[in-house]
């Protein structure tokens, strides 16, 4: 999904309209009053907690399979020892779901961090220097955006081989042009403002103006976009694994992979498809709600 | 027309960059293509190939020439729509694409129809009844829609309407026992051309679930944009004027609000195109619809890189062209649109 320059500039403008409205205390108070943001934060909190405390929460070993209880077409459902039943290879479904949260969190956060870092550097350099540097950098971003996100990730993951790290890189690099365009758009708006003239008047260098004065003022739209992007990264990662390009290691449970592996059992054991499906849905929903809440809290005028 | 011409010219560096990117990608994939050619079709025990044979194949395929020369000859082949052959099936890739592309187009159009037909009315109604339970309900629905992975939605629809209720078929594009000649490959069109009512109903029934799975997530996206856009427009002075001169609420809505609110929605359809191209791959895998998507999936599983390379290039070009059309359309609809 691409943001056009005009759109990026609009987003930047709208989240920047009222500098006073962005005081952390005010933002925090508004965030706490929004039911959507609270629900989102709760879902994200739950997701992060499950990922962090997976070894404590998982009742069984994720790799140990009890093949004696699984026959073709017969997968035991929930029981006292296995609250969500077993998967098609006789492994505890709940434990695998819990550890799957780890994979998703690691992929989501690190890929967005990677994309934000590289995209942030490209976007700020383009915005700071302008001229041909800006033109070349932005045209390069256009080329990357010409490939639909999932296909871009498919291409990179095929190149890097099936591992957690390559999924992270594939999705992270895909996010580079989005961040670069967003940040450059915001910088283009900011660099016309009075405080930039003031900084220039006292003799600050161009790069210092960008890093010390402009970038802190563009954090709001980047924060909103990053929260949204974590949800998007989890979705793309699930799609990649579903297409067989996820982490290959069977001891790393991943929701998209779990879904793909039990796809054939949709008719007899639909829970094996819908448990990981619900896990993906709820975690992405959490990040989307939180991102909406943040956007509204950072710019109350936008709120309807 | 000037805008259109400028847009087309701007496309050239993007397409050039795209071709370099895809070529570079294909050349850096793991494994020597020459060894792959020699090894294909042999059992794993005979996988040792002599150095001379490798050198010979490298020369035969021009792999020993400098990179820019290889890129040049690759590009001329691609421009002539000669996309090489699949490593696994030995079939020409472009022939296979031509056979499968209509299925994907048909599904993508069905998805687009669902996205617009559901997204625009939902967004419009939500905005006109802003802050009522209708609005909240649609907000919840759109949030779910943008958060659910397409293939999970596809499995849910398949499970409910096909496995449990048995209302609709779960795989394929047509009942296997049905005989329909398909000159265009778009089965809906073919059935209409053949005046075969039963086949038309059958193929439409096969299209319902994949179309919904593919179309509902972008519908949620379109609904959100439509709602915001309608609310923006509803505050414009000309809307207040229309209300002041006594037009009914619905007449103001239809004639003044909706028309102007739909402008930004056209650009979103361009964004939805990206979503549809991604989603179609996943949905085709779930419903085994035999289009480009399931072909690419096969290529991923079998590491059939020529197919993957051609498929990614092909879909990226389609995506770029769709966005071009949307841009030009937007300039037509809104003379104020300044395209730089």
Coordinates of C-alpha atoms in Angstrom, one line a residue:
Chain A
X1 CA 0.0 0.0 0.0
X2 CA 1.5 3.2 -1.0
X3 CA 1.1 6.7 0.5
X4 CA 1.2 9.3 -2.2
X5 CA 3.4 12.4 -1.4
X6 CA 0.3 14.6 -1.1
X7 CA -1.2 12.1 1.2
X8 CA 1.9 11.8 3.3
X9 CA 2.1 15.6 3.5
X10 CA -1.6 15.7 4.5
X11 CA -1.0 13.1 7.3
X12 CA 2.0 15.1 8.5
X13 CA 0.0 18.3 8.4
X14 CA -3.0 16.9 10.3
X15 CA -1.0 15.3 13.0
X16 CA 1.1 18.5 13.4
X17 CA -1.6 21.1 13.3
X18 CA -1.6 22.0 16.9
X19 CA 1.8 21.6 18.6
X20 CA 0.3 22.4 22.0
X21 CA -2.2 19.5 21.7
X22 CA 0.7 17.1 21.6
X23 CA 1.9 17.6 25.2
X24 CA 2.5 14.1 26.5
X25 CA 0.2 14.6 29.5
X26 CA -2.7 15.7 27.3
X27 CA -2.1 12.9 24.9
X28 CA -2.1 10.4 27.7
X29 CA -5.3 11.7 29.2
X30 CA -7.1 11.6 25.8
X31 CA -5.8 8.1 25.2
X32 CA -7.2 6.9 28.5
X33 CA -10.6 8.3 27.7
X34 CA -10.9 6.4 24.4
X35 CA -12.5 3.0 24.8
X36 CA -11.0 1.8 21.5
X37 CA -7.5 2.8 22.6
X38 CA -7.9 1.0 25.9
X39 CA -9.2 -2.2 24.2
X40 CA -6.3 -2.0 21.8
X41 CA -3.7 -1.4 24.5
X42 CA -5.2 -4.4 26.4
X43 CA -5.0 -6.7 23.4
X44 CA -1.4 -5.5 22.6
X45 CA -0.5 -5.9 26.3
X46 CA -1.9 -9.4 26.5
X47 CA -0.1 -10.3 23.3
X48 CA 3.2 -9.0 24.5
X49 CA 2.8 -10.6 27.9
X50 CA 2.0 -14.0 26.4
X51 CA 5.1 -13.7 24.1
X52 CA 7.4 -12.7 27.0
X53 CA 6.1 -15.3 29.5
X54 CA 5.7 -18.1 27.0
X55 CA 7.9 -20.6 28.9
X56 CA 5.8 -20.1 32.0
X57 CA 2.4 -20.1 30.3
X58 CA 2.9 -23.0 27.9
X59 CA 1.7 -26.2 29.7
X60 CA 3.7 -28.5 27.5
X61 CA 6.9 -28.8 25.3
X62 CA 6.1 -27.4 21.9
X63 CA 8.1 -30.1 20.1
X64 CA 7.0 -33.2 22.0
X65 CA 4.4 -35.0 20.0
X66 CA 2.2 -37.8 21.3
X67 CA 1.6 -39.7 18.1
X68 CA -0.2 -42.5 19.9
X69 CA -3.3 -40.3 20.3
X70 CA -3.4 -39.0 16.7
X71 CA -4.7 -41.1 13.9
X72 CA -5.4 -39.9 10.3
X73 CA -8.6 -37.9 10.5
X74 CA -8.7 -38.1 14.3
X75 CA -7.3 -35.2 16.3
X76 CA -8.2 -35.1 20.0
X77 CA -10.0 -31.9 20.9
X78 CA -9.8 -30.0 24.2
X79 CA -9.2 -32.0 27.4
X80 CA -8.1 -31.3 31.0
X81 CA -4.4 -31.9 30.1
X82 CA -4.6 -30.1 26.8
X83 CA -7.0 -27.2 27.1
X84 CA -7.1 -26.6 23.3
X85 CA -6.4 -30.2 22.3
X86 CA -3.6 -31.5 20.2
X87 CA -2.5 -30.6 16.7
X88 CA -2.3 -33.1 13.7
X89 CA 1.1 -34.2 14.9
X90 CA 0.0 -34.8 18.5
X91 CA 1.6 -31.6 19.9
X92 CA -0.1 -29.4 22.5
X93 CA -2.0 -26.8 20.5
X94 CA -2.1 -24.2 23.4
X95 CA 1.6 -24.3 23.9
X96 CA 2.2 -23.9 20.2
X97 CA -0.1 -20.9 20.1
X98 CA 1.6 -19.3 23.1
X99 CA 5.0 -19.7 21.5
X100 CA 3.6 -18.5 18.2
X101 CA 3.0 -15.1 19.9
X102 CA 6.8 -14.9 20.3
X103 CA 7.5 -15.4 16.6
X104 CA 4.8 -12.8 15.7
X105 CA 6.1 -10.3 18.2
X106 CA 9.7 -10.7 17.2
X107 CA 8.8 -10.5 13.5
X108 CA 6.4 -7.6 13.9
X109 CA 8.6 -5.4 16.1
X110 CA 12.0 -6.1 14.6
X111 CA 10.8 -5.8 11.0
X112 CA 9.1 -2.5 11.7
X113 CA 12.2 -1.2 13.5
X114 CA 14.4 -2.2 10.6
X115 CA 12.0 -0.6 8.1
X116 CA 11.8 2.6 10.2
X117 CA 15.5 2.8 10.6
X118 CA 16.5 2.4 7.0
X119 CA 13.4 4.3 5.7
X120 CA 14.0 7.0 8.3
X121 CA 17.5 7.5 7.2
X122 CA 16.6 7.6 3.5
X123 CA 13.6 9.9 4.2
X124 CA 15.6 12.3 6.3
X125 CA 18.5 12.5 4.0
X126 CA 16.1 13.1 1.1
X127 CA 14.2 15.7 3.0
X128 CA 17.3 17.4 4.4
X129 CA 19.3 17.7 1.2
X130 CA 16.6 18.1 -1.4
X131 CA 17.8 18.4 -5.0
X132 CA 18.9 15.4 -7.0
X133 CA 19.5 13.3 -3.8
X134 CA 15.8 13.7 -3.0
X135 CA 14.8 12.9 -6.6
X136 CA 16.9 9.8 -6.9
X137 CA 16.0 8.4 -3.4
X138 CA 12.3 9.0 -3.9
X139 CA 12.2 7.5 -7.4
X140 CA 13.9 4.4 -6.0
X141 CA 11.2 4.2 -3.3
X142 CA 8.6 4.4 -6.1
X143 CA 10.2 1.4 -7.8
X144 CA 10.0 -0.6 -4.6
X145 CA 6.4 0.4 -4.1
X146 CA 5.6 -0.8 -7.6
X147 CA 5.7 -4.3 -6.3
X148 CA 2.7 -5.2 -4.1
X149 CA 3.9 -5.7 -0.5
X150 CA 3.3 -9.5 -0.1
X151 CA 5.0 -10.2 -3.5
X152 CA 8.0 -8.1 -2.5
X153 CA 8.2 -10.1 0.8
X154 CA 7.8 -13.4 -1.2
X155 CA 10.7 -12.4 -3.5
X156 CA 13.0 -11.4 -0.6
X157 CA 12.2 -14.4 1.5
X158 CA 12.8 -16.7 -1.4
X159 CA 16.2 -15.1 -1.8
X160 CA 17.1 -15.3 1.9
X161 CA 15.8 -18.8 2.6
X162 CA 13.2 -20.0 5.1
X163 CA 14.1 -18.7 8.5
X164 CA 12.7 -16.2 11.1
X165 CA 15.5 -13.8 10.3
X166 CA 14.8 -13.8 6.6
X167 CA 11.0 -13.2 7.2
X168 CA 12.0 -10.2 9.4
X169 CA 14.3 -8.7 6.8
X170 CA 11.8 -9.4 3.9
X171 CA 9.0 -7.5 5.7
X172 CA 11.3 -4.9 7.1
X173 CA 12.8 -3.9 3.8
X174 CA 9.3 -3.8 2.3
X175 CA 8.4 -1.2 4.9
X176 CA 11.3 1.1 3.9
X177 CA 9.7 3.1 1.1
X178 CA 6.5 3.7 3.2
X179 CA 8.5 5.2 6.1
X180 CA 10.8 7.1 3.8
X181 CA 7.9 8.8 1.9
X182 CA 6.0 9.5 5.1
X183 CA 9.1 11.1 6.8
X184 CA 10.2 13.0 3.8
X185 CA 6.6 14.4 3.4
X186 CA 6.6 15.5 7.0
X187 CA 10.1 17.1 6.7
X188 CA 9.0 18.9 3.6
X189 CA 6.2 20.5 5.6
X190 CA 8.4 21.2 8.7
X191 CA 11.3 22.7 6.9
X192 CA 9.2 25.7 5.9
X193 CA 8.4 26.6 9.5
X194 CA 9.7 29.5 11.5
X195 CA 11.7 27.6 14.0
X196 CA 13.8 26.1 11.2
X197 CA 14.5 29.6 9.9
X198 CA 15.4 30.6 13.5
X199 CA 17.8 27.6 13.8
X200 CA 19.4 28.5 10.5
X201 CA 19.7 32.1 11.6
X202 CA 21.8 31.2 14.6
X203 CA 24.1 29.2 12.3
X204 CA 23.0 25.6 12.8
X205 CA 24.2 23.1 10.1
X206 CA 21.6 21.5 7.9
X207 CA 22.0 18.0 9.3
X208 CA 21.8 19.3 12.8
X209 CA 18.6 21.2 12.0
X210 CA 17.1 18.0 10.7
X211 CA 18.2 15.7 13.5
X212 CA 17.7 18.1 16.4
X213 CA 14.8 20.3 15.3
X214 CA 12.8 18.7 12.6
X215 CA 12.8 15.0 13.4
X216 CA 11.5 15.3 16.9
X217 CA 8.6 17.3 15.4
X218 CA 7.8 14.5 12.9
X219 CA 7.6 11.8 15.5
X220 CA 3.9 11.8 15.9
X221 CA 2.9 10.6 12.4
X222 CA 5.8 8.1 12.4
X223 CA 4.6 6.7 15.8
X224 CA 1.0 6.2 14.5
X225 CA 2.3 4.6 11.3
X226 CA 4.7 2.3 13.1
X227 CA 1.9 1.0 15.4
X228 CA -0.2 0.3 12.4
X229 CA 2.7 -1.2 10.6
X230 CA 3.3 -3.8 13.4
X231 CA -0.2 -5.1 12.7
X232 CA 0.5 -5.1 9.0
X233 CA 3.8 -6.9 9.5
X234 CA 2.1 -9.7 11.5
X235 CA -0.5 -10.0 8.7
X236 CA 2.2 -10.2 6.0
X237 CA 4.3 -12.7 8.0
X238 CA 1.3 -14.9 8.4
X239 CA 0.7 -14.7 4.6
X240 CA 4.4 -15.6 4.0
X241 CA 4.3 -18.6 6.2
X242 CA 1.0 -19.6 4.7
X243 CA 2.7 -19.6 1.3
X244 CA 5.5 -21.8 2.7
X245 CA 8.1 -19.1 3.1
X246 CA 8.0 -18.9 6.9
X247 CA 10.6 -20.2 9.4
X248 CA 11.3 -23.8 8.5
X249 CA 12.4 -24.9 12.0
X250 CA 9.6 -27.1 13.4
X251 CA 10.6 -26.1 17.0
X252 CA 9.5 -22.5 16.2
X253 CA 5.7 -22.5 16.1
X254 CA 4.4 -19.7 13.9
X255 CA 0.7 -19.0 13.5
X256 CA 0.6 -18.7 9.7
X257 CA 2.5 -22.0 9.4
X258 CA 0.3 -23.8 11.9
X259 CA -2.7 -22.7 9.8
X260 CA -1.1 -23.9 6.6
X261 CA -0.2 -27.2 8.1
X262 CA -3.7 -28.0 9.3
X263 CA -5.4 -26.6 6.2
X264 CA -6.4 -30.1 5.0
X265 CA -8.2 -30.8 8.3
X266 CA -10.7 -27.9 7.9
X267 CA -13.6 -30.4 7.6
X268 CA -12.7 -32.7 10.5
X269 CA -10.7 -30.5 12.9
X270 CA -11.6 -26.9 12.1
X271 CA -10.2 -25.7 15.4
X272 CA -6.7 -26.2 14.2
X273 CA -7.3 -23.6 11.5
X274 CA -9.4 -21.2 13.5
X275 CA -7.2 -21.1 16.7
X276 CA -4.2 -19.6 15.0
X277 CA -6.5 -17.6 12.7
X278 CA -8.1 -16.0 15.8
X279 CA -4.7 -15.4 17.3
X280 CA -3.5 -13.5 14.2
X281 CA -6.8 -11.6 14.1
X282 CA -6.8 -10.5 17.7
X283 CA -3.2 -9.3 17.8
X284 CA -3.6 -7.3 14.5
X285 CA -6.8 -5.9 15.8
X286 CA -5.0 -4.8 19.0
X287 CA -2.4 -2.8 17.0
X288 CA -5.0 -1.3 14.7
X289 CA -7.1 -0.1 17.6
X290 CA -4.1 1.3 19.4
X291 CA -2.9 3.1 16.3
X292 CA -6.4 4.6 15.7
X293 CA -6.4 5.7 19.4
X294 CA -3.0 7.3 19.2
X295 CA -3.9 9.1 16.0
X296 CA -7.0 10.6 17.6
X297 CA -5.2 11.5 20.8
X298 CA -2.3 13.2 19.0
X299 CA -4.8 15.2 17.0
X300 CA -8.1 15.8 18.7
X301 CA -9.3 18.0 15.9
X302 CA -9.4 15.1 13.5
X303 CA -11.7 13.2 15.8
X304 CA -15.2 12.7 14.7
Chain B
X1 CA -4.7 14.3 -22.0
X2 CA -1.6 16.2 -21.0
X3 CA -1.8 14.6 -17.6
X4 CA -2.1 11.2 -19.1
X5 CA 0.9 11.7 -21.3
X6 CA 3.1 13.0 -18.5
X7 CA 2.0 10.1 -16.3
X8 CA 3.0 7.6 -19.0
X9 CA 6.4 9.2 -19.4
X10 CA 6.9 9.1 -15.6
X11 CA 6.3 5.4 -15.8
X12 CA 9.4 4.7 -17.9
X13 CA 12.0 5.1 -15.1
X14 CA 9.8 3.1 -12.7
X15 CA 9.5 0.2 -15.2
X16 CA 13.2 0.3 -15.9
X17 CA 14.1 0.3 -12.2
X18 CA 11.6 -2.5 -11.7
X19 CA 13.2 -4.7 -14.4
X20 CA 16.7 -4.1 -13.0
X21 CA 15.4 -5.0 -9.5
X22 CA 13.7 -8.2 -10.7
X23 CA 16.8 -9.2 -12.8
X24 CA 19.2 -8.6 -9.9
X25 CA 16.9 -10.5 -7.6
X26 CA 16.7 -13.5 -10.0
X27 CA 20.5 -13.6 -10.4
X28 CA 21.2 -13.5 -6.7
X29 CA 18.9 -16.4 -5.9
X30 CA 20.7 -19.4 -4.3
X31 CA 21.9 -22.1 -6.6
X32 CA 23.7 -22.0 -10.0
X33 CA 21.1 -22.0 -12.8
X34 CA 23.4 -24.1 -14.9
X35 CA 23.6 -26.8 -12.3
X36 CA 19.9 -26.6 -11.9
X37 CA 19.4 -27.2 -15.6
X38 CA 21.8 -30.2 -15.5
X39 CA 20.3 -31.6 -12.3
X40 CA 16.6 -31.3 -13.1
X41 CA 14.9 -34.5 -13.8
X42 CA 17.6 -36.7 -12.3
X43 CA 17.4 -38.6 -9.0
X44 CA 19.3 -37.1 -6.1
X45 CA 21.9 -39.9 -6.3
X46 CA 23.2 -38.8 -9.7
X47 CA 23.4 -35.2 -8.8
X48 CA 27.1 -34.9 -9.5
X49 CA 27.8 -32.9 -12.7
X50 CA 31.1 -32.5 -14.3
X51 CA 32.8 -29.1 -14.4
X52 CA 33.0 -29.2 -18.2
X53 CA 29.3 -29.8 -18.5
X54 CA 28.5 -26.8 -16.2
X55 CA 30.8 -24.6 -18.3
X56 CA 29.1 -25.8 -21.5
X57 CA 25.6 -25.0 -20.2
X58 CA 26.8 -21.7 -18.8
X59 CA 28.0 -20.8 -22.3
X60 CA 24.9 -22.2 -23.9
X61 CA 22.6 -20.0 -21.8
X62 CA 24.9 -17.0 -22.0
X63 CA 25.7 -17.1 -18.3
X64 CA 29.4 -16.4 -19.0
X65 CA 28.7 -13.1 -20.6
X66 CA 28.9 -9.8 -18.6
X67 CA 25.9 -9.0 -16.5
X68 CA 24.8 -5.9 -18.5
X69 CA 24.7 -8.1 -21.6
X70 CA 22.7 -10.7 -19.8
X71 CA 20.3 -8.1 -18.6
X72 CA 19.9 -6.7 -22.1
X73 CA 19.1 -10.1 -23.7
X74 CA 16.8 -10.9 -20.8
X75 CA 15.0 -7.6 -21.2
X76 CA 14.5 -8.1 -25.0
X77 CA 13.0 -11.5 -24.2
X78 CA 10.7 -10.1 -21.6
X79 CA 9.6 -7.3 -23.9
X80 CA 8.6 -9.9 -26.5
X81 CA 6.6 -11.6 -23.7
X82 CA 9.0 -14.6 -23.8
X83 CA 9.3 -15.4 -20.1
X84 CA 11.3 -18.6 -20.4
X85 CA 10.1 -22.0 -19.3
X86 CA 9.2 -23.5 -16.0
X87 CA 11.9 -25.7 -14.4
X88 CA 9.4 -28.2 -13.2
X89 CA 6.8 -28.5 -16.0
X90 CA 9.1 -27.4 -19.0
X91 CA 6.1 -25.4 -20.2
X92 CA 6.5 -21.9 -21.5
X93 CA 5.8 -19.5 -18.6
X94 CA 3.9 -17.0 -20.7
X95 CA 1.6 -19.7 -22.2
X96 CA 0.8 -20.9 -18.7
X97 CA 0.2 -17.3 -17.6
X98 CA -2.1 -16.6 -20.5
X99 CA -4.1 -19.7 -19.6
X100 CA -4.4 -18.8 -15.9
X101 CA -4.6 -15.0 -16.0
X102 CA -8.3 -14.9 -16.9
X103 CA -9.2 -16.8 -13.7
X104 CA -7.3 -14.3 -11.6
X105 CA -8.8 -11.4 -13.4
X106 CA -12.3 -12.8 -12.9
X107 CA -11.7 -13.3 -9.2
X108 CA -10.0 -9.9 -8.7
X109 CA -13.0 -8.2 -10.5
X110 CA -15.4 -10.1 -8.3
X111 CA -13.4 -8.9 -5.2
X112 CA -13.4 -5.3 -6.5
X113 CA -17.1 -5.5 -7.0
X114 CA -17.7 -6.7 -3.5
X115 CA -15.2 -4.1 -2.1
X116 CA -17.0 -1.2 -3.8
X117 CA -20.5 -2.5 -3.5
X118 CA -20.1 -3.1 0.3
X119 CA -17.6 -0.4 1.2
X120 CA -19.1 2.7 -0.3
X121 CA -22.7 2.2 1.0
X122 CA -21.5 1.1 4.5
X123 CA -19.2 4.1 4.7
X124 CA -21.8 6.5 3.5
X125 CA -24.5 5.2 5.8
X126 CA -22.1 5.3 8.8
X127 CA -21.2 8.9 8.1
X128 CA -24.8 10.0 7.6
X129 CA -25.7 8.3 10.9
X130 CA -22.5 9.3 12.6
X131 CA -22.2 8.5 16.4
X132 CA -25.3 6.3 16.3
X133 CA -25.4 2.5 16.9
X134 CA -25.3 2.1 13.1
X135 CA -22.0 3.9 12.9
X136 CA -20.5 2.0 15.8
X137 CA -21.6 -1.3 14.3
X138 CA -20.0 -0.4 11.0
X139 CA -16.8 0.8 12.8
X140 CA -16.6 -2.6 14.6
X141 CA -17.1 -4.4 11.3
X142 CA -14.5 -2.4 9.4
X143 CA -12.0 -2.9 12.2
X144 CA -12.4 -6.6 12.0
X145 CA -12.2 -6.4 8.2
X146 CA -8.9 -4.6 8.2
X147 CA -7.5 -6.9 10.9
X148 CA -8.4 -10.4 9.5
X149 CA -5.9 -12.2 7.2
X150 CA -7.6 -12.8 3.9
X151 CA -6.9 -16.5 4.1
X152 CA -8.4 -16.8 7.5
X153 CA -11.6 -15.1 6.3
X154 CA -11.5 -17.5 3.3
X155 CA -11.3 -20.5 5.5
X156 CA -14.1 -19.2 7.7
X157 CA -16.4 -18.6 4.8
X158 CA -15.5 -22.0 3.3
X159 CA -16.2 -23.7 6.6
X160 CA -19.5 -22.0 7.3
X161 CA -21.1 -21.9 3.9
X162 CA -19.6 -24.9 2.2
X163 CA -18.6 -27.5 4.8
X164 CA -21.3 -26.8 7.4
X165 CA -24.3 -25.4 5.5
X166 CA -23.4 -26.9 2.1
X167 CA -24.8 -23.9 0.3
X168 CA -21.9 -23.2 -2.0
X169 CA -19.1 -25.2 -3.6
X170 CA -15.7 -25.1 -1.9
X171 CA -13.2 -25.5 -4.7
X172 CA -12.7 -24.8 -8.4
X173 CA -14.4 -22.5 -10.8
X174 CA -17.0 -24.8 -12.3
X175 CA -18.5 -28.2 -11.5
X176 CA -16.2 -30.9 -12.8
X177 CA -19.0 -32.6 -14.7
X178 CA -20.0 -29.5 -16.5
X179 CA -18.7 -28.9 -20.1
X180 CA -18.2 -25.3 -21.1
X181 CA -16.0 -24.2 -23.9
X182 CA -14.0 -21.2 -22.7
X183 CA -12.5 -19.0 -25.5
X184 CA -12.0 -16.0 -23.2
X185 CA -11.1 -17.9 -20.0
X186 CA -13.4 -15.7 -18.1
X187 CA -16.0 -18.3 -17.3
X188 CA -18.8 -15.9 -16.5
X189 CA -18.3 -14.2 -19.9
X190 CA -17.9 -17.6 -21.6
X191 CA -21.2 -18.9 -20.1
X192 CA -23.0 -15.8 -21.3
X193 CA -21.5 -16.1 -24.8
X194 CA -22.5 -19.7 -24.9
X195 CA -26.0 -18.8 -23.7
X196 CA -25.6 -21.5 -21.0
X197 CA -27.7 -20.3 -18.1
X198 CA -27.0 -23.3 -15.9
X199 CA -23.2 -22.9 -16.4
X200 CA -23.5 -19.2 -15.6
X201 CA -25.3 -19.9 -12.3
X202 CA -22.7 -22.6 -11.5
X203 CA -19.7 -20.5 -12.2
X204 CA -21.2 -17.6 -10.3
X205 CA -21.9 -19.9 -7.3
X206 CA -18.2 -20.9 -7.4
X207 CA -17.2 -17.2 -7.4
X208 CA -19.3 -16.1 -4.4
X209 CA -17.1 -17.3 -1.5
X210 CA -13.7 -16.4 -3.0
X211 CA -15.1 -13.0 -4.1
X212 CA -16.4 -12.2 -0.6
X213 CA -13.1 -13.4 1.0
X214 CA -11.1 -11.2 -1.3
X215 CA -13.4 -8.2 -1.4
X216 CA -14.5 -7.8 2.3
X217 CA -11.1 -6.6 3.7
X218 CA -10.7 -3.9 1.1
X219 CA -14.4 -3.1 1.5
X220 CA -13.6 -2.3 5.2
X221 CA -10.8 -0.1 4.0
X222 CA -13.0 1.7 1.5
X223 CA -15.8 2.1 4.0
X224 CA -13.4 3.9 6.4
X225 CA -12.2 6.3 3.7
X226 CA -15.7 6.9 2.4
X227 CA -17.0 7.7 5.9
X228 CA -14.2 10.2 6.6
X229 CA -14.7 11.7 3.2
X230 CA -18.5 12.1 3.5
X231 CA -18.0 13.7 6.9
X232 CA -15.5 16.2 5.4
X233 CA -17.9 17.1 2.6
X234 CA -21.0 17.3 4.8
X235 CA -19.5 20.4 6.4
X236 CA -18.9 22.2 3.2
X237 CA -20.8 25.5 2.6
X238 CA -22.5 24.2 -0.5
X239 CA -24.0 21.4 1.5
X240 CA -25.4 23.9 4.1
X241 CA -26.7 26.0 1.2
X242 CA -28.5 23.0 -0.2
X243 CA -30.0 22.2 3.2
X244 CA -31.0 25.9 3.6
X245 CA -32.9 26.0 0.4
X246 CA -35.0 23.1 1.7
X247 CA -33.8 20.0 0.0
X248 CA -34.5 16.8 1.9
X249 CA -31.8 15.1 3.9
X250 CA -31.5 12.2 1.4
X251 CA -31.5 14.5 -1.7
X252 CA -28.7 16.6 -0.2
X253 CA -26.9 13.3 0.6
X254 CA -27.2 11.9 -2.9
X255 CA -26.8 14.9 -5.0
X256 CA -24.3 17.0 -3.1
X257 CA -22.5 15.0 -0.5
X258 CA -22.0 11.6 -2.1
X259 CA -20.8 12.8 -5.5
X260 CA -18.1 15.0 -4.0
X261 CA -17.2 12.5 -1.3
X262 CA -16.5 9.8 -3.9
X263 CA -13.5 11.7 -5.4
X264 CA -11.0 10.6 -2.8
X265 CA -12.5 7.1 -2.8
X266 CA -11.3 6.7 -6.4
X267 CA -7.7 6.9 -5.3
X268 CA -8.4 4.3 -2.6
X269 CA -9.6 1.9 -5.3
X270 CA -6.0 2.1 -6.6
X271 CA -4.7 1.1 -3.2
X272 CA -7.3 -1.6 -3.1
X273 CA -5.8 -2.9 -6.3
X274 CA -2.6 -3.7 -4.5
X275 CA -4.5 -5.4 -1.8
X276 CA -6.5 -7.5 -4.4
X277 CA -3.3 -8.6 -6.2
X278 CA -1.8 -9.8 -2.9
X279 CA -5.0 -11.3 -1.6
X280 CA -5.9 -13.1 -4.9
X281 CA -2.8 -15.3 -4.4
X282 CA -3.8 -16.4 -1.0
X283 CA -7.5 -16.8 -1.8
X284 CA -6.8 -18.9 -4.9
X285 CA -4.7 -21.2 -2.7
X286 CA -7.6 -21.7 -0.3
X287 CA -10.2 -22.3 -3.0
X288 CA -8.0 -24.0 -5.6
X289 CA -9.2 -21.7 -8.3
X290 CA -6.3 -22.5 -10.7
X291 CA -5.3 -18.9 -11.5
X292 CA -1.9 -17.1 -11.3
X293 CA -1.9 -17.2 -7.5
X294 CA -2.0 -21.0 -7.2
X295 CA 0.6 -21.2 -9.9
X296 CA 2.9 -18.9 -8.0
X297 CA 2.2 -20.9 -4.8
X298 CA 3.3 -24.0 -6.7
X299 CA 6.4 -22.2 -7.9
X300 CA 7.3 -21.1 -4.3
X301 CA 6.9 -24.7 -3.0
X302 CA 9.0 -26.2 -5.8
X303 CA 11.5 -23.3 -5.9
X304 CA 10.6 -22.8 -9.6
X305 CA 12.4 -19.4 -9.9
X306 CA 11.8 -18.6 -13.6
X307 CA 8.0 -18.8 -12.9
X308 CA 8.4 -16.8 -9.7
X309 CA 10.5 -14.1 -11.5
X310 CA 8.1 -13.8 -14.3
X311 CA 5.1 -13.8 -12.0
X312 CA 6.4 -11.0 -9.8
X313 CA 7.4 -8.9 -12.8
X314 CA 4.0 -9.5 -14.4
X315 CA 1.9 -8.7 -11.3
X316 CA 4.1 -5.6 -10.6
X317 CA 3.5 -4.3 -14.1
X318 CA -0.2 -4.9 -13.8
X319 CA -0.2 -3.1 -10.5
X320 CA 1.7 -0.1 -11.9
X321 CA -0.7 0.1 -14.9
X322 CA -3.8 0.0 -12.6
X323 CA -2.4 2.8 -10.5
X324 CA -1.7 4.8 -13.7
X325 CA -5.3 4.3 -14.8
X326 CA -6.5 5.4 -11.4
X327 CA -4.3 8.5 -11.5
X328 CA -5.6 9.5 -14.9
X329 CA -9.2 8.8 -14.0
X330 CA -8.8 11.0 -10.9
X331 CA -7.4 13.9 -12.9
X332 CA -10.4 13.5 -15.2
X333 CA -12.9 13.5 -12.3
X334 CA -11.3 16.3 -10.4
X335 CA -9.9 19.1 -12.5
X336 CA -8.3 20.6 -9.3
X337 CA -6.1 17.5 -8.9
X338 CA -2.6 18.7 -9.4
X339 CA -0.5 15.9 -10.4
X340 CA 3.2 16.5 -10.2

